[in-house]
Short mmCIF file of C-alpha atoms and ligand atoms in Angstrom, two decimals:
data_model
loop_
_atom_site.label_atom_id
_atom_site.label_comp_id
_atom_site.label_asym_id
_atom_site.label_seq_id
_atom_site.Cartn_x
_atom_site.Cartn_y
_atom_site.Cartn_z
CA MET A 1 93.51 90.02 93.08
CA VAL A 2 90.20 91.42 92.27
CA PHE A 3 88.17 93.34 94.66
CA ASP A 4 84.49 93.29 92.71
CA ARG A 5 81.66 95.62 94.16
CA VAL A 6 82.89 94.66 97.89
CA ASP A 7 80.54 95.99 100.63
CA TYR A 8 81.40 95.08 104.23
CA ASP A 9 80.20 96.24 107.53
CA TYR A 10 81.16 94.96 111.08
CA ARG A 11 77.55 96.09 112.36
CA GLN A 12 74.39 96.23 110.14
CA GLY A 13 73.48 99.47 108.91
CA GLU A 14 77.02 100.84 109.52
CA PRO A 15 79.08 99.87 106.00
CA VAL A 16 82.89 100.22 106.26
CA LEU A 17 83.54 99.26 102.50
CA ARG A 18 81.16 100.39 99.93
CA GLN A 19 81.05 98.67 96.38
CA LEU A 20 84.89 98.83 96.60
CA SER A 21 86.23 97.73 92.92
CA PHE A 22 89.90 97.35 91.84
CA ALA A 23 92.18 95.22 90.07
CA ILE A 24 95.98 94.40 91.15
CA HIS A 25 98.13 92.96 88.56
CA PRO A 26 100.63 90.57 89.00
CA GLY A 27 104.14 92.45 89.73
CA GLU A 28 102.36 95.58 90.84
CA PHE A 29 103.72 97.74 93.67
CA VAL A 30 100.56 99.34 94.93
CA ALA A 31 100.38 101.90 97.84
CA VAL A 32 96.90 102.07 99.62
CA ILE A 33 96.34 105.26 101.78
CA GLY A 34 93.47 107.04 103.63
CA ALA A 35 92.37 108.52 106.82
CA ASN A 36 92.09 106.73 109.98
CA GLY A 37 88.89 104.49 109.45
CA SER A 38 88.59 104.76 105.99
CA GLY A 39 88.52 100.97 105.83
CA LYS A 40 92.37 100.25 104.53
CA SER A 41 92.61 97.42 107.43
CA THR A 42 89.39 96.03 106.41
CA ALA A 43 90.43 95.77 103.00
CA ALA A 44 93.42 93.76 103.64
CA LYS A 45 91.84 91.45 105.94
CA LEU A 46 89.35 90.69 103.16
CA THR A 47 92.18 90.06 100.84
CA ASN A 48 92.92 86.68 102.07
CA GLY A 49 89.54 85.73 103.63
CA LEU A 50 90.05 86.70 107.57
CA LEU A 51 87.18 88.72 106.61
CA GLN A 52 84.52 87.85 103.81
CA PRO A 53 82.43 90.48 101.87
CA ARG A 54 78.79 90.98 102.68
CA ALA A 55 78.38 91.48 99.13
CA GLY A 56 80.57 91.44 96.11
CA GLN A 57 83.64 88.98 95.72
CA VAL A 58 87.55 88.95 96.35
CA ARG A 59 89.41 86.66 94.14
CA LEU A 60 92.81 85.59 93.48
CA GLY A 61 93.31 84.16 90.07
CA PRO A 62 90.42 81.36 89.86
CA LEU A 63 90.23 81.30 93.66
CA ASP A 64 87.49 83.05 95.84
CA THR A 65 87.69 84.00 99.40
CA LEU A 66 83.94 83.28 99.85
CA ASN A 67 84.64 79.51 99.06
CA ARG A 68 85.78 77.60 101.92
CA GLN A 69 87.86 75.26 100.17
CA ASP A 70 90.05 77.90 98.43
CA LEU A 71 90.84 79.73 101.58
CA VAL A 72 94.18 77.41 102.32
CA LYS A 73 95.48 78.46 98.74
CA ILE A 74 94.55 81.73 99.11
CA ARG A 75 96.63 82.17 102.34
CA GLU A 76 99.34 80.43 100.57
CA ARG A 77 99.50 82.97 97.78
CA ALA A 78 98.59 86.30 99.74
CA GLY A 79 100.75 86.64 102.72
CA LEU A 80 100.06 89.64 105.07
CA VAL A 81 102.23 91.59 107.70
CA PHE A 82 100.83 93.61 110.20
CA GLN A 83 101.56 97.05 112.18
CA ASN A 84 102.85 95.65 115.54
CA PRO A 85 106.05 93.50 115.18
CA ASP A 86 105.28 92.06 118.74
CA ASP A 87 101.75 90.68 118.09
CA GLN A 88 102.90 88.69 115.16
CA PHE A 89 105.64 86.51 116.75
CA ILE A 90 104.01 83.38 117.78
CA THR A 91 107.11 81.11 118.24
CA ALA A 92 110.38 81.35 120.48
CA SER A 93 112.69 82.00 117.67
CA VAL A 94 113.30 83.61 114.41
CA LEU A 95 113.65 80.46 112.68
CA ASP A 96 110.79 78.49 114.38
CA GLU A 97 108.50 81.21 113.34
CA VAL A 98 109.36 80.79 109.68
CA VAL A 99 109.36 77.15 109.87
CA PHE A 100 105.94 77.23 111.48
CA GLY A 101 104.14 78.53 108.69
CA LEU A 102 105.83 75.52 106.55
CA GLU A 103 104.56 73.14 108.72
CA ASN A 104 101.09 74.52 108.38
CA LEU A 105 101.50 74.03 104.71
CA ARG A 106 102.63 70.37 105.28
CA VAL A 107 106.15 71.21 103.31
CA PRO A 108 108.61 68.07 103.23
CA ARG A 109 111.21 68.63 105.82
CA ALA A 110 114.32 68.91 103.47
CA GLU A 111 112.47 71.42 101.33
CA MET A 112 111.25 73.49 104.80
CA SER A 113 114.96 73.78 105.46
CA ARG A 114 115.92 75.02 102.03
CA ARG A 115 112.89 77.51 102.02
CA ALA A 116 113.49 78.70 105.45
CA SER A 117 117.21 79.47 104.73
CA ALA A 118 116.37 81.30 101.41
CA ALA A 119 113.77 83.48 103.41
CA LEU A 120 115.95 84.52 106.28
CA ARG A 121 118.66 85.32 103.37
CA ALA A 122 116.14 87.44 101.49
CA VAL A 123 115.49 89.56 104.35
CA GLN A 124 119.03 89.50 105.71
CA MET A 125 118.39 87.63 108.93
CA GLU A 126 120.49 84.38 108.41
CA ALA A 127 122.56 85.57 111.41
CA TYR A 128 119.55 86.01 113.67
CA ALA A 129 117.85 82.46 113.08
CA ASP A 130 118.47 81.37 116.49
CA ALA A 131 117.50 84.97 118.08
CA ALA A 132 114.55 85.10 120.42
CA PRO A 133 111.85 87.97 119.73
CA HIS A 134 113.05 89.96 122.36
CA GLN A 135 116.53 90.08 121.17
CA LEU A 136 115.49 91.80 118.02
CA SER A 137 114.58 95.35 117.08
CA GLY A 138 111.35 96.61 115.81
CA GLY A 139 112.76 96.34 112.35
CA GLN A 140 114.19 92.89 112.58
CA LYS A 141 111.09 91.52 113.70
CA GLN A 142 109.41 92.92 111.01
CA ARG A 143 111.88 91.33 108.47
CA ALA A 144 111.17 88.19 110.08
CA ALA A 145 107.62 88.39 109.94
CA ILE A 146 108.09 88.84 106.36
CA ALA A 147 110.49 86.00 106.04
CA ALA A 148 108.01 83.60 107.25
CA VAL A 149 105.38 85.20 104.74
CA ILE A 150 108.15 84.91 101.83
CA ALA A 151 108.93 81.34 103.03
CA MET A 152 105.20 80.09 101.72
CA GLN A 153 106.50 81.71 98.38
CA PRO A 154 103.23 83.93 98.18
CA GLU A 155 102.43 86.07 94.87
CA ILE A 156 101.22 89.12 96.95
CA LEU A 157 102.64 90.55 99.82
CA ILE A 158 100.18 92.88 101.63
CA LEU A 159 101.68 94.98 104.45
CA ASP A 160 99.36 97.03 106.76
CA GLU A 161 101.41 99.77 108.10
CA ALA A 162 104.10 97.53 108.58
CA THR A 163 106.51 100.39 108.69
CA SER A 164 104.81 102.38 111.25
CA MET A 165 106.46 101.29 114.24
CA LEU A 166 109.91 101.64 112.73
CA ASP A 167 112.39 104.33 113.15
CA PRO A 168 113.18 106.16 109.92
CA GLN A 169 116.07 103.88 109.13
CA GLY A 170 114.21 100.65 110.14
CA ARG A 171 111.55 102.22 107.71
CA GLN A 172 113.98 102.79 104.94
CA GLU A 173 115.33 99.59 105.15
CA LEU A 174 111.84 97.89 105.16
CA ILE A 175 111.10 100.03 102.08
CA GLN A 176 114.16 98.76 100.23
CA LEU A 177 113.64 94.98 101.09
CA LEU A 178 109.95 95.39 99.56
CA HIS A 179 111.66 96.81 96.34
CA SER A 180 114.35 93.95 96.26
CA LEU A 181 111.20 91.30 96.78
CA HIS A 182 109.14 93.44 94.08
CA ARG A 183 112.29 93.08 91.71
CA GLN A 184 112.09 89.36 92.19
CA GLY A 185 108.46 89.25 90.74
CA LEU A 186 106.16 89.84 94.12
CA THR A 187 103.36 91.87 93.89
CA ILE A 188 103.43 94.17 96.80
CA ILE A 189 100.37 95.96 98.38
CA HIS A 190 101.62 98.54 100.92
CA ILE A 191 99.00 100.18 103.41
CA THR A 192 100.90 103.35 104.89
CA HIS A 193 100.25 106.89 106.25
CA HIS A 194 103.87 107.94 105.24
CA MET A 195 103.62 109.87 102.10
CA ASP A 196 107.06 109.73 101.43
CA GLU A 197 106.74 105.99 100.98
CA VAL A 198 103.75 106.29 98.26
CA LEU A 199 106.13 108.03 95.94
CA ALA A 200 107.85 104.85 96.00
CA ALA A 201 104.77 103.03 94.44
CA GLU A 202 103.83 102.62 90.89
CA ARG A 203 100.18 103.12 91.68
CA VAL A 204 98.30 104.59 94.75
CA LEU A 205 94.77 103.79 95.82
CA LEU A 206 93.00 106.33 98.24
CA LEU A 207 90.16 105.19 100.29
CA CYS A 208 87.97 107.86 101.56
CA GLY A 209 84.77 106.92 103.83
CA GLY A 210 85.26 103.01 102.29
CA GLU A 211 85.16 103.82 98.84
CA LEU A 212 87.78 104.39 96.14
CA ALA A 213 88.51 108.20 95.84
CA TYR A 214 91.60 107.72 93.46
CA ASP A 215 93.30 105.27 91.51
CA GLY A 216 96.38 106.35 89.37
CA PRO A 217 100.31 107.02 89.57
CA PRO A 218 101.48 109.02 92.84
CA SER A 219 102.91 111.89 90.88
CA GLU A 220 99.18 112.86 89.63
CA LEU A 221 97.94 112.78 93.30
CA PHE A 222 100.41 115.02 94.27
CA SER A 223 100.69 117.09 91.42
CA ASN A 224 99.47 120.75 91.68
CA GLY A 225 95.78 121.15 91.95
CA SER A 226 94.70 117.51 92.35
CA ALA A 227 91.42 117.29 94.19
CA ALA A 228 91.88 113.97 95.93
CA GLY A 229 95.52 115.03 96.63
CA GLN A 230 94.43 118.14 98.49
CA ALA A 231 93.56 116.63 101.88
CA LEU A 232 96.80 114.87 101.90
CA GLU A 233 99.99 115.87 103.37
CA LEU A 234 102.48 116.32 100.75
CA PRO A 235 105.86 114.28 100.72
CA PHE A 236 108.64 116.19 101.04
CA ALA A 237 109.61 115.95 97.36
CA ALA A 238 106.57 117.51 96.29
CA ARG A 239 106.48 120.34 98.87
CA LEU A 240 110.04 121.56 97.66
CA PHE A 241 108.88 121.66 94.19
CA GLN A 242 105.59 123.59 95.19
CA ALA A 243 107.37 125.85 97.38
CA LEU A 244 109.88 126.75 94.31
CA GLY A 245 106.58 127.29 92.04
CA LEU A 246 107.58 124.49 90.10
CA GLU A 247 105.25 121.48 88.39
CA VAL A 248 105.72 118.71 90.36
CA PRO A 249 107.48 115.60 88.26
CA VAL A 250 108.48 114.18 91.84
CA SER A 251 110.40 110.59 91.77
CA ALA A 252 110.41 107.96 94.51
CA ASP A 253 113.67 109.41 95.81
CA TRP A 254 113.65 112.66 97.02
CA LYS A 255 117.72 112.99 96.44
CA GLU A 256 116.93 111.94 92.85
CA THR A 257 114.22 114.94 92.64
CA ILE A 258 116.79 117.42 93.96
CA GLU A 259 119.05 116.03 91.36
CA GLN A 260 116.41 117.05 88.80
CA LEU A 261 116.18 120.36 90.05
CA TRP A 262 119.78 121.04 89.75
CA ALA A 263 119.82 119.49 86.33
CA MET A 264 116.82 121.99 85.55
CA ARG A 265 118.82 125.24 86.39
N1 ATP B 1 86.54 94.68 114.67
C1 ATP B 1 85.89 95.78 114.63
N2 ATP B 1 84.59 95.71 115.09
C2 ATP B 1 83.81 96.97 114.54
N3 ATP B 1 84.14 97.80 113.86
C3 ATP B 1 85.43 97.58 113.37
C4 ATP B 1 86.32 96.70 113.61
N4 ATP B 1 87.18 97.02 112.88
C5 ATP B 1 87.15 98.27 112.37
N5 ATP B 1 86.08 98.86 112.60
C6 ATP B 1 85.63 100.18 111.89
O1 ATP B 1 85.67 99.99 110.82
C7 ATP B 1 86.00 101.26 110.13
C8 ATP B 1 87.04 101.01 109.32
O2 ATP B 1 88.15 100.40 110.17
P1 ATP B 1 89.56 100.13 109.61
O3 ATP B 1 90.43 99.77 110.65
O4 ATP B 1 89.59 99.28 108.40
O5 ATP B 1 90.50 101.36 109.06
P2 ATP B 1 92.07 102.16 108.58
O6 ATP B 1 91.41 103.02 107.49
O7 ATP B 1 92.68 100.79 108.46
O8 ATP B 1 92.26 103.04 110.05
P3 ATP B 1 93.57 103.34 110.53
O9 ATP B 1 94.43 104.21 109.50
O10 ATP B 1 93.29 104.00 111.64
O11 ATP B 1 94.39 101.88 110.26
C9 ATP B 1 86.24 102.08 111.37
O12 ATP B 1 85.05 102.98 111.41
C10 ATP B 1 86.33 101.12 112.38
O13 ATP B 1 85.28 101.70 113.44
MG1 MG B 2 94.50 100.43 109.47
#
């Protein structure tokens, strides 16, 4: 996916994204961070053509969100999951939710049921296929929303603060699910305010006033003295290293970081 000098505004004269350029390569796991209002959700909506750039282009392979005839294919290939699990449930059961998207793609019946089962299995929600939304926890609703997206067999999953309404355990489970989907080849773009989740990504994009302020590995962003990282709350593992006056070889897993510390004694 390529953002090529993208400008966006909701009101003329009030730019929200300015000349935003980056490329996400197949198989990457990218975290996107930035202050409230920095343009993260706007960028997320531009990825699948929910919004279209005022200038520049958003491309997915040969497809361009500015081409109306490309939009169906783009939405098949780039799936979005939003923050509030309640807002995304439109049908009466988990299975219906997954099937609904496939009906829109006109997937044949037999294929539909095969894909729906596989998607529910991938998010460990097979046992809840007939459950109604009100019978589910927030984390289960998010997993159902992800199942509905992955049943469409997308290449990219874009999550806009999909973990923010979940408790620590629900969050942890969702991150594990993202990693398992990533290992199976899905490209992941994870927008989050949780710095600990950023360490789990291979690459971080930091948005600042609609511009790209950092693009690189999380370890560098959080390492001692990084200018872009100054304004950020450091992840637990990075704070631990700083408190000990050490360089920050932070790993995605703070337990692993502590093990590294032990090994250094
Ligand atoms: N529908 C809209 N109409 C007008 N302005 C909007 C709209 N949506 C967002 N904005 C404005 O665009 C800017 C970027 O908003 P956006 O939601 O993309 O930020 P964000 O980085 O996702 O913030 P947050 O961390 O709070 O979710 C903000 O100034 C916001 O007020
Ligand atoms: Mg947002």
